[in-house]
Structures are given as structure tokens and as C-alpha cells.
Amino acid sequence: MAKTSISWTDRTWNPTTGCSVVSPGCHQCYAHKILTGRAHRFDTLRQAGGLSGFPAPAESPYDLFATGHAGTAISTAAGLAWADQVAGRDTRIVAVVGDGSIVNGLSLEGINNTALTKRQFLIVLNDNSMSIDRSQGAMAGLLDRIRSSHTYADIKHTTENLLQHLPLGEEITDALRHIRDGLRTTLHGGQFFESLGLAYFGPIDGHNIHAMIHVLSRLAAAKQPVMLHVHTE
């Protein structure tokens, strides 16, 4: 489900303890709402006087921006990252974007700018093969090729590789480079993102709770922009 990657991102990159999570609108932000103090009101979702179906700053300080389906998560998070860099802050930044939104020009603009930052920045690509309408264009075709070239066994194998080789602490930056190079032959679809300056990992199984917590915890120490491709179909 789409909510899976949001929930485990929030668990390991806690927005209540110095981490900025920029989530997309509608169903992909529901788990974020539950995990940031609104579970007791969740039965009022989309009702008059109840919780909004979208991120709503007036509703919670953990909804940083009012967003919808326009693919704004990466660009918005990139703005936060640049502001932190200028101010000398070290807030961890994570943007969660769906496969239906990453084809948006605004998402590509965000990736273009994000890759120029020399700091931690995580993009979680929540790939559930779902969108309001069928995605079109070259980016949609790229994601289709990545999916078709990775069977369930491939995704499981990639997940296990990441679990076995991602270390703790300061070694993470070098490890990202070595793992990226070592898995390049199996992650050929991700070379598009790597050519834009992102370290690309995945696709991994977003329903594997242990794997998600482990990988996200390790990537928290990265000092460069990273894209984690999570399969949640």
C-alpha cells in the first residue's frame, strides 16, 4: 500500500524530533497524520470540521505545507534543504513522492536542484503502480522498464544486499558509493537518477518492515542526496 513507505519513513525519520518530512497529498499522507498525533480523530477524515484529506498546516505543525497531487514534494523539500544549508542547520530532510507524481515537471525540477546540494537529502520513491490516470511520457516508461526488469526475486535479492552491506556511522558515505557501483549492473534503470547526481538504491520491498527500518536508519547518515526506490504494489 502507498501508506507503507510513509509510515516507516516517519518511524525512522521522526518528524517530531528534528526531521522534516514532506509528504504528498491525499491517501499517501494518511499514515503521516496518524503517526503525528491525529489517530484519535482519523474517523473524521474528509468530514466537515474533521481532518483534511491533504496535508494541512493549520491542522498540525508537522504538515509543513498544503499540498495536493501536483508533484510538489521534492521541490518543496529541496527548498527546505537549501534554507537549512544557508542557515547552518542540520535538519534531516526527506521527500516522499509517488510514481504517479515523479513524472511531473515540478518533480524533475526538484531533482535537478536537489542534486546540487552537498548534504543529506532523501527522496523516497513510493512505487505502487497507481495514479489517478495512467502516467504518460518518458519517465513513466523508465519506471515501467525498471519494474519489468526486476522480478519479485530480484527485489528481494536487492533488499537483502542492502541489509547485509549498509554499515553504521561515518562509513555510510563510502558504503553508498561502493554499493552503488557493486549493484550497478542490476540497477541499470536507476542510472538515470544517478546521472542527475543522486545515489540510487532499489527497488526494495516496501512491505518488508525489517528491511525498511534498517535501510532508512542507515541512509539517515548519508551526506549526499539519495533516492530510495520502494515497491509497494
XYZ file of N, CA and C in Angstrom:
699
model
N 0.835 -1.198 0.000
C 0.000 0.000 0.000
C 0.869 1.247 0.000
N 0.298 2.336 -0.464
C 1.054 3.586 -0.532
C 1.464 4.067 0.848
N 0.664 3.743 1.867
C 0.929 4.267 3.207
C 2.156 3.625 3.836
N 2.582 2.451 3.327
C 3.668 1.721 3.958
C 4.942 2.537 4.044
N 5.368 3.114 2.931
C 6.643 3.834 2.930
C 6.576 5.090 3.774
N 5.401 5.725 3.858
C 5.243 6.901 4.714
C 5.414 6.503 6.167
N 4.770 5.405 6.586
C 4.775 5.043 7.997
C 6.171 4.669 8.472
N 6.924 3.920 7.665
C 8.261 3.538 8.107
C 9.250 4.669 7.950
N 8.996 5.582 7.029
C 9.817 6.796 6.957
C 9.622 7.617 8.217
N 8.378 7.787 8.643
C 8.102 8.567 9.847
C 8.682 7.901 11.084
N 8.678 6.563 11.118
C 9.188 5.878 12.303
C 10.692 6.086 12.456
N 11.434 6.002 11.357
C 12.887 6.098 11.444
C 13.410 7.511 11.237
N 12.639 8.361 10.566
C 12.999 9.764 10.360
C 11.910 10.596 11.030
N 11.905 10.595 12.350
C 10.791 11.109 13.136
C 10.606 12.617 12.959
N 9.465 13.057 12.405
C 9.244 14.495 12.209
C 9.066 15.264 13.511
N 8.873 14.546 14.628
C 8.725 15.231 15.911
C 10.073 15.472 16.589
N 11.165 14.964 15.996
C 12.479 15.107 16.628
C 13.525 15.608 15.645
N 13.221 16.716 14.973
C 14.222 17.364 14.138
C 14.377 16.820 12.745
N 13.308 16.270 12.181
C 13.352 15.794 10.804
C 12.171 16.391 10.053
N 12.421 16.912 8.849
C 11.348 17.478 8.038
C 10.910 16.457 7.000
N 9.663 15.977 7.129
C 9.099 15.018 6.182
C 8.089 15.750 5.319
N 8.337 15.807 4.025
C 7.402 16.425 3.094
C 6.684 15.306 2.374
N 5.406 15.141 2.685
C 4.633 14.047 2.101
C 3.680 14.584 1.054
N 3.304 13.745 0.103
C 2.352 14.172 -0.918
C 0.945 14.214 -0.372
N 0.011 14.600 -1.203
C -1.363 14.757 -0.758
C -2.161 13.474 -0.768
N -3.379 13.584 -0.311
C -4.377 12.527 -0.347
C -3.915 11.304 0.438
N -4.180 10.067 -0.080
C -4.004 8.858 0.709
C -2.574 8.642 1.180
N -1.584 9.192 0.478
C -0.207 8.950 0.880
C 0.185 9.708 2.144
N -0.630 10.659 2.582
C -0.303 11.393 3.810
C -1.087 10.871 5.013
N -1.952 9.888 4.818
C -2.805 9.434 5.916
C -1.997 8.814 7.060
N -1.035 7.945 6.731
C -0.220 7.338 7.787
C 0.569 8.407 8.536
N 1.044 9.421 7.802
C 1.766 10.538 8.427
C 0.865 11.242 9.440
N -0.392 11.425 9.110
C -1.331 12.061 10.040
C -1.516 11.208 11.291
N -1.677 9.902 11.105
C -1.882 9.001 12.236
C -0.677 9.025 13.174
N 0.519 9.059 12.601
C 1.743 8.986 13.395
C 2.167 10.316 13.994
N 1.460 11.385 13.664
C 1.801 12.704 14.218
C 0.639 13.260 15.045
N 0.027 12.374 15.838
C -0.917 12.812 16.857
C -2.365 12.955 16.453
N -2.750 12.413 15.303
C -4.128 12.595 14.863
C -4.910 11.296 14.729
N -4.367 10.229 15.285
C -5.037 8.930 15.180
C -6.428 8.962 15.800
N -6.577 9.682 16.920
C -7.854 9.705 17.624
C -8.941 10.436 16.845
N -8.545 11.203 15.829
C -9.527 11.935 15.024
C -9.638 11.384 13.608
N -8.998 10.267 13.366
C -8.922 9.797 11.992
C -10.284 9.412 11.424
N -11.225 9.078 12.293
C -12.562 8.733 11.792
C -13.314 9.959 11.283
N -12.734 11.155 11.470
C -13.372 12.380 10.955
C -12.790 12.799 9.607
N -11.929 11.964 9.032
C -11.255 12.305 7.783
C -12.251 12.682 6.694
N -11.994 13.832 6.068
C -12.792 14.345 4.948
C -14.246 14.645 5.329
N -14.488 14.841 6.615
C -15.809 15.258 7.072
C -15.760 16.730 7.464
N -16.921 17.376 7.493
C -16.997 18.781 7.898
C -16.449 18.929 9.316
N -15.477 19.805 9.491
C -14.864 20.005 10.794
C -13.864 18.936 11.176
N -13.635 17.961 10.301
C -12.719 16.868 10.598
C -11.360 17.059 9.958
N -10.602 15.980 9.903
C -9.273 16.037 9.314
C -9.355 16.238 7.806
N -8.431 17.018 7.306
C -8.341 17.230 5.867
C -7.814 15.973 5.183
N -8.201 15.770 3.953
C -7.674 14.657 3.178
C -6.301 14.937 2.610
N -5.764 16.111 2.900
C -4.461 16.523 2.389
C -3.634 17.101 3.535
N -2.321 17.243 3.374
C -1.531 17.933 4.396
C -2.094 19.333 4.639
N -2.214 19.708 5.910
C -2.841 20.987 6.254
C -2.084 21.629 7.414
N -1.279 22.658 7.170
C -0.514 23.306 8.238
C -1.370 23.819 9.386
N -2.606 24.239 9.098
C -3.480 24.728 10.162
C -3.911 23.603 11.089
N -3.778 22.386 10.623
C -4.210 21.212 11.375
C -3.105 20.668 12.275
N -1.847 20.794 11.831
C -0.728 20.235 12.588
C 0.580 20.907 12.180
N 1.479 21.151 13.140
C 2.787 21.728 12.793
C 3.652 20.764 11.989
N 3.261 19.490 11.942
C 4.021 18.501 11.188
C 3.575 18.402 9.733
N 2.522 19.114 9.370
C 2.161 19.287 7.964
C 2.792 20.607 7.531
N 3.954 20.523 6.936
C 4.738 21.730 6.675
C 4.127 22.614 5.607
N 3.428 21.995 4.640
C 2.838 22.746 3.540
C 1.516 22.112 3.147
N 0.643 22.923 2.566
C -0.598 22.402 1.989
C -0.281 21.921 0.579
N -0.422 20.633 0.348
C -0.069 20.067 -0.950
C -1.219 19.234 -1.498
N -1.130 18.943 -2.783
C -2.142 18.120 -3.431
C -1.479 17.084 -4.308
N -1.959 16.980 -5.549
C -1.436 15.965 -6.462
C -0.466 16.553 -7.486
N 0.056 17.738 -7.239
C 0.825 18.449 -8.263
C 2.302 18.076 -8.297
N 2.738 17.119 -7.488
C 4.131 16.698 -7.515
C 5.094 17.693 -6.908
N 4.674 18.353 -5.827
C 5.486 19.422 -5.236
C 6.463 18.952 -4.163
N 6.402 17.691 -3.737
C 7.148 17.249 -2.560
C 8.652 17.459 -2.698
N 9.243 17.062 -3.827
C 10.697 17.144 -3.969
C 11.165 18.592 -4.012
N 10.483 19.423 -4.797
C 10.882 20.830 -4.886
C 10.729 21.539 -3.546
N 9.648 21.231 -2.837
C 9.425 21.842 -1.526
C 10.521 21.432 -0.550
N 10.826 20.140 -0.518
C 11.876 19.647 0.372
C 13.238 20.204 -0.024
N 13.464 20.382 -1.328
C 14.727 20.971 -1.786
C 14.876 22.394 -1.259
N 13.777 23.145 -1.247
C 13.807 24.491 -0.686
C 14.171 24.484 0.785
N 13.620 23.518 1.530
C 13.958 23.391 2.947
C 15.441 23.060 3.120
N 15.944 22.176 2.263
C 17.351 21.776 2.364
C 18.285 22.950 2.093
N 17.970 23.739 1.070
C 18.798 24.902 0.760
C 18.751 25.927 1.892
N 17.569 26.143 2.455
C 17.435 27.090 3.567
C 18.248 26.630 4.770
N 18.198 25.327 5.061
C 18.981 24.789 6.169
C 20.474 24.947 5.912
N 20.876 24.706 4.674
C 22.293 24.812 4.330
C 22.797 26.238 4.513
N 21.997 27.211 4.087
C 22.374 28.620 4.230
C 22.422 29.022 5.704
N 21.461 28.503 6.485
C 21.366 28.871 7.896
C 22.312 28.072 8.785
N 22.979 27.082 8.213
C 23.896 26.278 9.004
C 23.213 25.254 9.877
N 21.969 24.933 9.558
C 21.249 23.908 10.317
C 21.510 22.536 9.703
N 21.190 21.495 10.473
C 21.442 20.132 10.006
C 20.188 19.273 10.143
N 19.046 19.848 9.803
C 17.791 19.102 9.852
C 17.794 18.023 8.780
N 17.362 16.823 9.136
C 17.261 15.772 8.123
C 16.027 16.032 7.264
N 16.190 15.907 5.968
C 15.128 16.219 5.018
C 14.759 14.963 4.245
N 13.463 14.673 4.153
C 13.005 13.543 3.346
C 11.749 13.944 2.589
N 11.723 13.638 1.309
C 10.545 13.866 0.473
C 10.017 12.516 0.019
N 8.720 12.317 0.144
C 8.080 11.087 -0.321
C 7.261 11.428 -1.551
N 7.529 10.739 -2.652
C 6.841 11.033 -3.906
C 6.381 9.728 -4.541
N 5.188 9.731 -5.111
C 4.656 8.548 -5.766
C 5.112 8.448 -7.207
N 4.975 7.252 -7.776
C 5.373 7.081 -9.175
C 4.465 7.860 -10.118
N 3.245 8.185 -9.669
C 2.363 8.996 -10.488
C 2.742 10.461 -10.485
N 3.488 10.897 -9.450
C 3.872 12.308 -9.327
C 5.277 12.598 -9.818
N 6.147 11.598 -9.822
C 7.537 11.872 -10.184
C 7.684 12.188 -11.666
N 6.653 11.858 -12.452
C 6.697 12.204 -13.880
C 6.390 13.681 -14.095
N 5.951 14.356 -13.034
C 5.603 15.769 -13.119
C 6.855 16.625 -13.325
N 6.729 17.663 -14.130
C 7.866 18.544 -14.378
C 8.408 19.179 -13.122
N 7.527 19.468 -12.156
C 7.972 20.075 -10.908
C 8.851 19.111 -10.119
N 8.538 17.814 -10.186
C 9.377 16.816 -9.516
C 10.762 16.762 -10.141
N 10.811 16.801 -11.472
C 12.101 16.761 -12.162
C 12.915 18.020 -11.881
N 12.237 19.153 -11.787
C 12.920 20.392 -11.411
C 13.529 20.251 -10.021
N 12.769 19.638 -9.105
C 13.268 19.440 -7.752
C 14.488 18.545 -7.717
N 14.464 17.451 -8.492
C 15.620 16.554 -8.563
C 16.830 17.297 -9.113
N 16.602 18.098 -10.135
C 17.687 18.873 -10.749
C 18.366 19.777 -9.725
N 17.586 20.405 -8.859
C 18.143 21.299 -7.841
C 18.697 20.536 -6.644
N 18.030 19.447 -6.274
C 18.452 18.664 -5.120
C 19.849 18.103 -5.305
N 20.130 17.647 -6.520
C 21.417 17.009 -6.783
C 22.594 17.958 -6.595
N 22.332 19.260 -6.543
C 23.400 20.245 -6.361
C 23.757 20.457 -4.893
N 22.923 19.959 -3.989
C 23.195 20.147 -2.566
C 24.291 19.193 -2.117
N 25.096 19.619 -1.181
C 26.182 18.793 -0.654
C 25.849 18.397 0.776
N 24.677 17.832 0.942
C 24.214 17.481 2.277
C 23.233 16.323 2.179
N 22.816 15.830 3.356
C 21.818 14.762 3.388
C 20.516 15.230 2.760
N 19.936 14.383 1.934
C 18.614 14.645 1.353
C 18.108 13.314 0.821
N 16.977 12.864 1.334
C 16.434 11.567 0.913
C 15.132 11.751 0.159
N 15.051 11.120 -1.006
C 13.801 11.032 -1.757
C 13.348 9.582 -1.706
N 12.163 9.337 -1.168
C 11.577 8.001 -1.183
C 10.587 7.946 -2.339
N 10.911 7.150 -3.349
C 10.012 6.957 -4.479
C 9.082 5.805 -4.143
N 7.841 6.133 -3.818
C 6.843 5.141 -3.421
C 6.152 4.626 -4.681
N 6.631 3.504 -5.177
C 6.198 2.967 -6.468
C 5.138 1.892 -6.257
N 3.873 2.300 -6.378
C 2.781 1.336 -6.223
C 2.004 1.123 -7.518
N 2.535 1.652 -8.615
C 1.909 1.499 -9.945
C 0.487 2.033 -9.969
N 0.233 3.066 -9.166
C -1.108 3.640 -9.097
C -1.045 5.143 -9.341
N -2.039 5.652 -10.042
C -2.206 7.089 -10.213
C -3.651 7.331 -10.614
N -4.079 8.594 -10.581
C -5.460 8.906 -10.932
C -5.758 8.453 -12.355
N -4.804 8.637 -13.245
C -4.905 8.146 -14.616
C -3.548 7.574 -14.994
N -3.486 6.833 -16.047
C -2.232 6.210 -16.451
C -1.177 7.278 -16.723
N 0.005 7.094 -16.113
C 1.099 8.039 -16.313
C 1.614 7.951 -17.744
N 1.999 9.102 -18.284
C 2.458 9.179 -19.662
C 3.882 9.727 -19.717
N 4.539 9.526 -20.842
C 5.827 10.158 -21.081
C 7.016 9.255 -20.822
N 8.204 9.827 -21.039
C 9.447 9.064 -20.956
C 9.735 8.572 -19.542
N 9.451 9.404 -18.514
C 9.711 8.989 -17.141
C 8.838 7.802 -16.756
N 7.566 7.834 -17.147
C 6.677 6.708 -16.878
C 7.209 5.452 -17.554
N 7.720 5.611 -18.777
C 8.299 4.478 -19.483
C 9.525 3.928 -18.785
N 10.356 4.825 -18.224
C 11.538 4.393 -17.485
C 11.144 3.552 -16.281
N 10.156 4.008 -15.515
C 9.716 3.252 -14.345
C 9.137 1.912 -14.753
N 8.420 1.875 -15.871
C 7.891 0.602 -16.371
C 9.031 -0.368 -16.675
N 10.113 0.135 -17.267
C 11.246 -0.735 -17.599
C 11.953 -1.224 -16.342
N 12.063 -0.351 -15.336
C 12.683 -0.780 -14.077
C 11.849 -1.882 -13.442
N 10.518 -1.695 -13.433
C 9.638 -2.708 -12.846
C 9.750 -4.028 -13.599
N 9.673 -3.963 -14.919
C 9.650 -5.184 -15.723
C 10.975 -5.929 -15.667
N 12.070 -5.222 -15.367
C 13.382 -5.867 -15.309
C 13.697 -6.401 -13.920
N 12.808 -6.168 -12.962
C 13.014 -6.644 -11.600
C 11.827 -7.504 -11.186
N 12.043 -8.818 -11.145
C 11.019 -9.715 -10.638
C 10.966 -9.582 -9.122
N 9.998 -10.250 -8.502
C 9.917 -10.225 -7.042
C 11.208 -10.766 -6.439
N 11.770 -11.811 -7.053
C 13.016 -12.389 -6.540
C 14.156 -11.386 -6.629
N 14.189 -10.614 -7.720
C 15.227 -9.587 -7.868
C 15.123 -8.547 -6.766
N 13.881 -8.094 -6.500
C 13.662 -7.081 -5.473
C 14.065 -7.614 -4.105
N 13.710 -8.876 -3.833
C 14.082 -9.488 -2.558
C 15.603 -9.576 -2.430
N 16.273 -9.955 -3.524
C 17.732 -10.078 -3.505
C 18.392 -8.726 -3.265
N 17.885 -7.685 -3.949
C 18.430 -6.342 -3.766
C 18.241 -5.874 -2.331
N 17.061 -6.149 -1.767
C 16.780 -5.783 -0.382
C 17.771 -6.452 0.557
N 18.013 -7.750 0.351
C 18.942 -8.481 1.207
C 20.363 -7.941 1.066
N 20.764 -7.552 -0.151
C 22.086 -6.964 -0.359
C 22.261 -5.692 0.452
N 21.233 -4.839 0.437
C 21.305 -3.591 1.188
C 21.385 -3.863 2.681
N 20.610 -4.842 3.152
C 20.614 -5.155 4.577
C 21.981 -5.665 5.024
N 22.629 -6.429 4.181
C 23.900 -7.039 4.554
C 25.068 -6.066 4.508
N 24.975 -5.050 3.656
C 26.152 -4.233 3.396
C 26.086 -2.791 3.895
N 24.917 -2.306 4.277
C 24.859 -0.930 4.766
C 25.378 -0.870 6.198
N 26.457 -0.134 6.457
C 27.042 -0.061 7.793
C 26.446 1.075 8.613
N 27.024 1.258 9.786
C 26.624 2.346 10.668
C 27.656 3.466 10.616
N 27.251 4.633 11.108
C 28.197 5.706 11.364
C 28.799 6.357 10.143
N 30.048 6.817 10.306
C 30.699 7.631 9.293
C 31.033 6.859 8.021
N 30.982 5.527 8.083
C 31.335 4.740 6.910
C 30.251 4.776 5.843
N 29.100 5.353 6.165
C 27.951 5.262 5.275
C 28.208 5.909 3.921
N 28.908 7.047 3.872
C 29.110 7.737 2.595
C 29.916 6.889 1.625
N 31.029 6.307 2.096
C 31.815 5.426 1.233
C 31.020 4.186 0.860
N 30.247 3.687 1.808
C 29.461 2.482 1.535
C 28.434 2.731 0.448
N 27.820 3.908 0.470
C 26.846 4.238 -0.563
C 27.486 4.150 -1.940
N 28.702 4.669 -2.053
C 29.380 4.647 -3.346
C 29.714 3.217 -3.767
N 30.232 2.411 -2.830
C 30.629 1.049 -3.172
C 29.421 0.179 -3.512
N 28.349 0.321 -2.736
C 27.156 -0.479 -3.021
C 26.559 -0.067 -4.347
N 26.542 1.238 -4.602
C 26.023 1.735 -5.873
C 26.796 1.130 -7.034
N 28.131 1.146 -6.928
C 28.956 0.610 -8.007
C 28.784 -0.899 -8.127
N 28.686 -1.578 -6.976
C 28.575 -3.027 -6.993
C 27.263 -3.530 -7.552
N 26.203 -2.748 -7.367
C 24.885 -3.167 -7.838
C 24.507 -2.516 -9.156
N 25.426 -1.817 -9.773
C 25.101 -1.046 -10.975
C 24.515 -1.921 -12.075
N 25.007 -3.149 -12.201
C 24.527 -3.997 -13.290
C 23.079 -4.387 -13.098
N 22.636 -4.528 -11.850
C 21.252 -4.920 -11.616
C 20.342 -3.719 -11.466
N 20.915 -2.556 -11.218
C 20.101 -1.369 -11.018
C 20.232 -0.411 -12.197
N 20.291 -0.976 -13.421
C 20.571 -0.143 -14.580
C 19.530 0.943 -14.774
N 18.286 0.688 -14.400
C 17.253 1.702 -14.565
C 17.508 2.926 -13.718
N 18.202 2.738 -12.591
C 18.481 3.852 -11.704
C 19.597 4.749 -12.175
N 20.294 4.366 -13.240
C 21.389 5.198 -13.720
C 20.898 6.554 -14.205
N 19.636 6.624 -14.604
C 19.080 7.927 -14.984
C 19.162 8.886 -13.810
N 18.734 8.418 -12.630
C 18.760 9.266 -11.441
C 20.193 9.530 -11.002
N 21.060 8.522 -11.128
C 22.459 8.713 -10.756
C 23.134 9.751 -11.645
N 22.738 9.792 -12.919
C 23.333 10.774 -13.825
C 22.954 12.197 -13.434
N 21.889 12.336 -12.634
C 21.467 13.645 -12.147
C 22.064 13.972 -10.780
N 22.919 13.079 -10.270
C 23.623 13.363 -9.026
C 23.067 12.699 -7.791
N 22.071 11.812 -7.959
C 21.503 11.103 -6.819
C 22.135 9.723 -6.693
N 22.386 9.278 -5.469
C 22.729 7.879 -5.245
C 21.410 7.110 -5.224
N 21.278 6.122 -6.103
C 20.004 5.410 -6.273
C 20.104 4.011 -5.682
N 19.075 3.616 -4.907
C 19.009 2.275 -4.336
C 17.614 1.710 -4.521
N 17.553 0.451 -4.949
C 16.275 -0.192 -5.102
C 16.118 -0.834 -6.466
N 14.878 -1.259 -6.772
C 13.730 -1.175 -5.862
C 13.812 -2.220 -4.755
N 13.353 -1.837 -3.547
C 13.270 -2.780 -2.443
C 11.804 -2.962 -2.065
N 11.543 -4.025 -1.320
C 10.179 -4.381 -0.940
C 9.702 -3.474 0.191
N 8.770 -2.584 -0.113
C 8.261 -1.655 0.888
C 7.386 -2.294 1.939
N 7.000 -3.564 1.730
C 6.195 -4.267 2.725
C 7.063 -5.057 3.705
N 8.364 -5.077 3.476
C 9.300 -5.746 4.373
C 9.675 -4.761 5.480
N 8.994 -4.873 6.599
C 9.145 -3.903 7.684
C 10.591 -3.831 8.173
N 11.188 -4.989 8.395
C 12.570 -5.023 8.888
C 13.506 -4.324 7.912
N 13.336 -4.612 6.641
C 14.209 -4.012 5.629
C 14.043 -2.503 5.575
N 12.801 -2.036 5.616
C 12.552 -0.600 5.527
C 13.183 0.153 6.693
N 12.991 -0.350 7.910
C 13.556 0.313 9.086
C 15.079 0.298 9.019
N 15.636 -0.835 8.641
C 17.088 -0.983 8.580
C 17.697 -0.034 7.549
N 17.164 -0.055 6.336
C 17.733 0.763 5.264
C 17.554 2.249 5.550
N 16.363 2.650 5.990
C 16.125 4.064 6.279
C 17.010 4.558 7.419
N 17.232 3.707 8.413
C 18.096 4.091 9.529
C 19.520 4.337 9.056
N 20.001 3.495 8.147
C 21.362 3.652 7.646
C 21.480 4.875 6.734
N 20.476 5.077 5.896
C 20.539 6.196 4.962
C 20.449 7.544 5.671
N 19.994 7.540 6.917
C 19.901 8.789 7.674
C 21.265 9.444 7.850
N 22.327 8.647 7.776
C 23.672 9.180 7.989
C 24.353 9.624 6.703
N 23.703 9.456 5.570
C 24.316 9.827 4.289
C 24.502 11.336 4.203
N 25.588 11.752 3.604
C 25.895 13.180 3.443
C 25.757 13.603 1.989
N 24.800 13.024 1.299
C 24.580 13.326 -0.106
C 23.116 13.027 -0.447
N 22.609 13.540 -1.550
C 21.237 13.238 -1.948
C 21.101 11.772 -2.358
N 20.048 11.131 -1.874
C 19.814 9.712 -2.130
C 18.371 9.508 -2.575
N 18.167 8.626 -3.554
C 16.817 8.191 -3.896
C 16.672 6.726 -3.511
N 15.674 6.423 -2.684
C 15.347 5.052 -2.311
C 14.058 4.668 -3.029
N 14.152 3.710 -3.927
C 13.014 3.265 -4.732
C 12.328 2.118 -4.000
N 11.104 2.354 -3.549
C 10.369 1.393 -2.727
C 9.169 0.872 -3.510
N 9.078 -0.446 -3.627
C 7.975 -1.063 -4.369
C 6.878 -1.458 -3.390
N 5.679 -0.899 -3.550
C 4.580 -1.152 -2.601
C 3.300 -1.578 -3.301
N 3.402 -2.120 -4.501
C 2.193 -2.514 -5.237
C 1.451 -3.611 -4.491
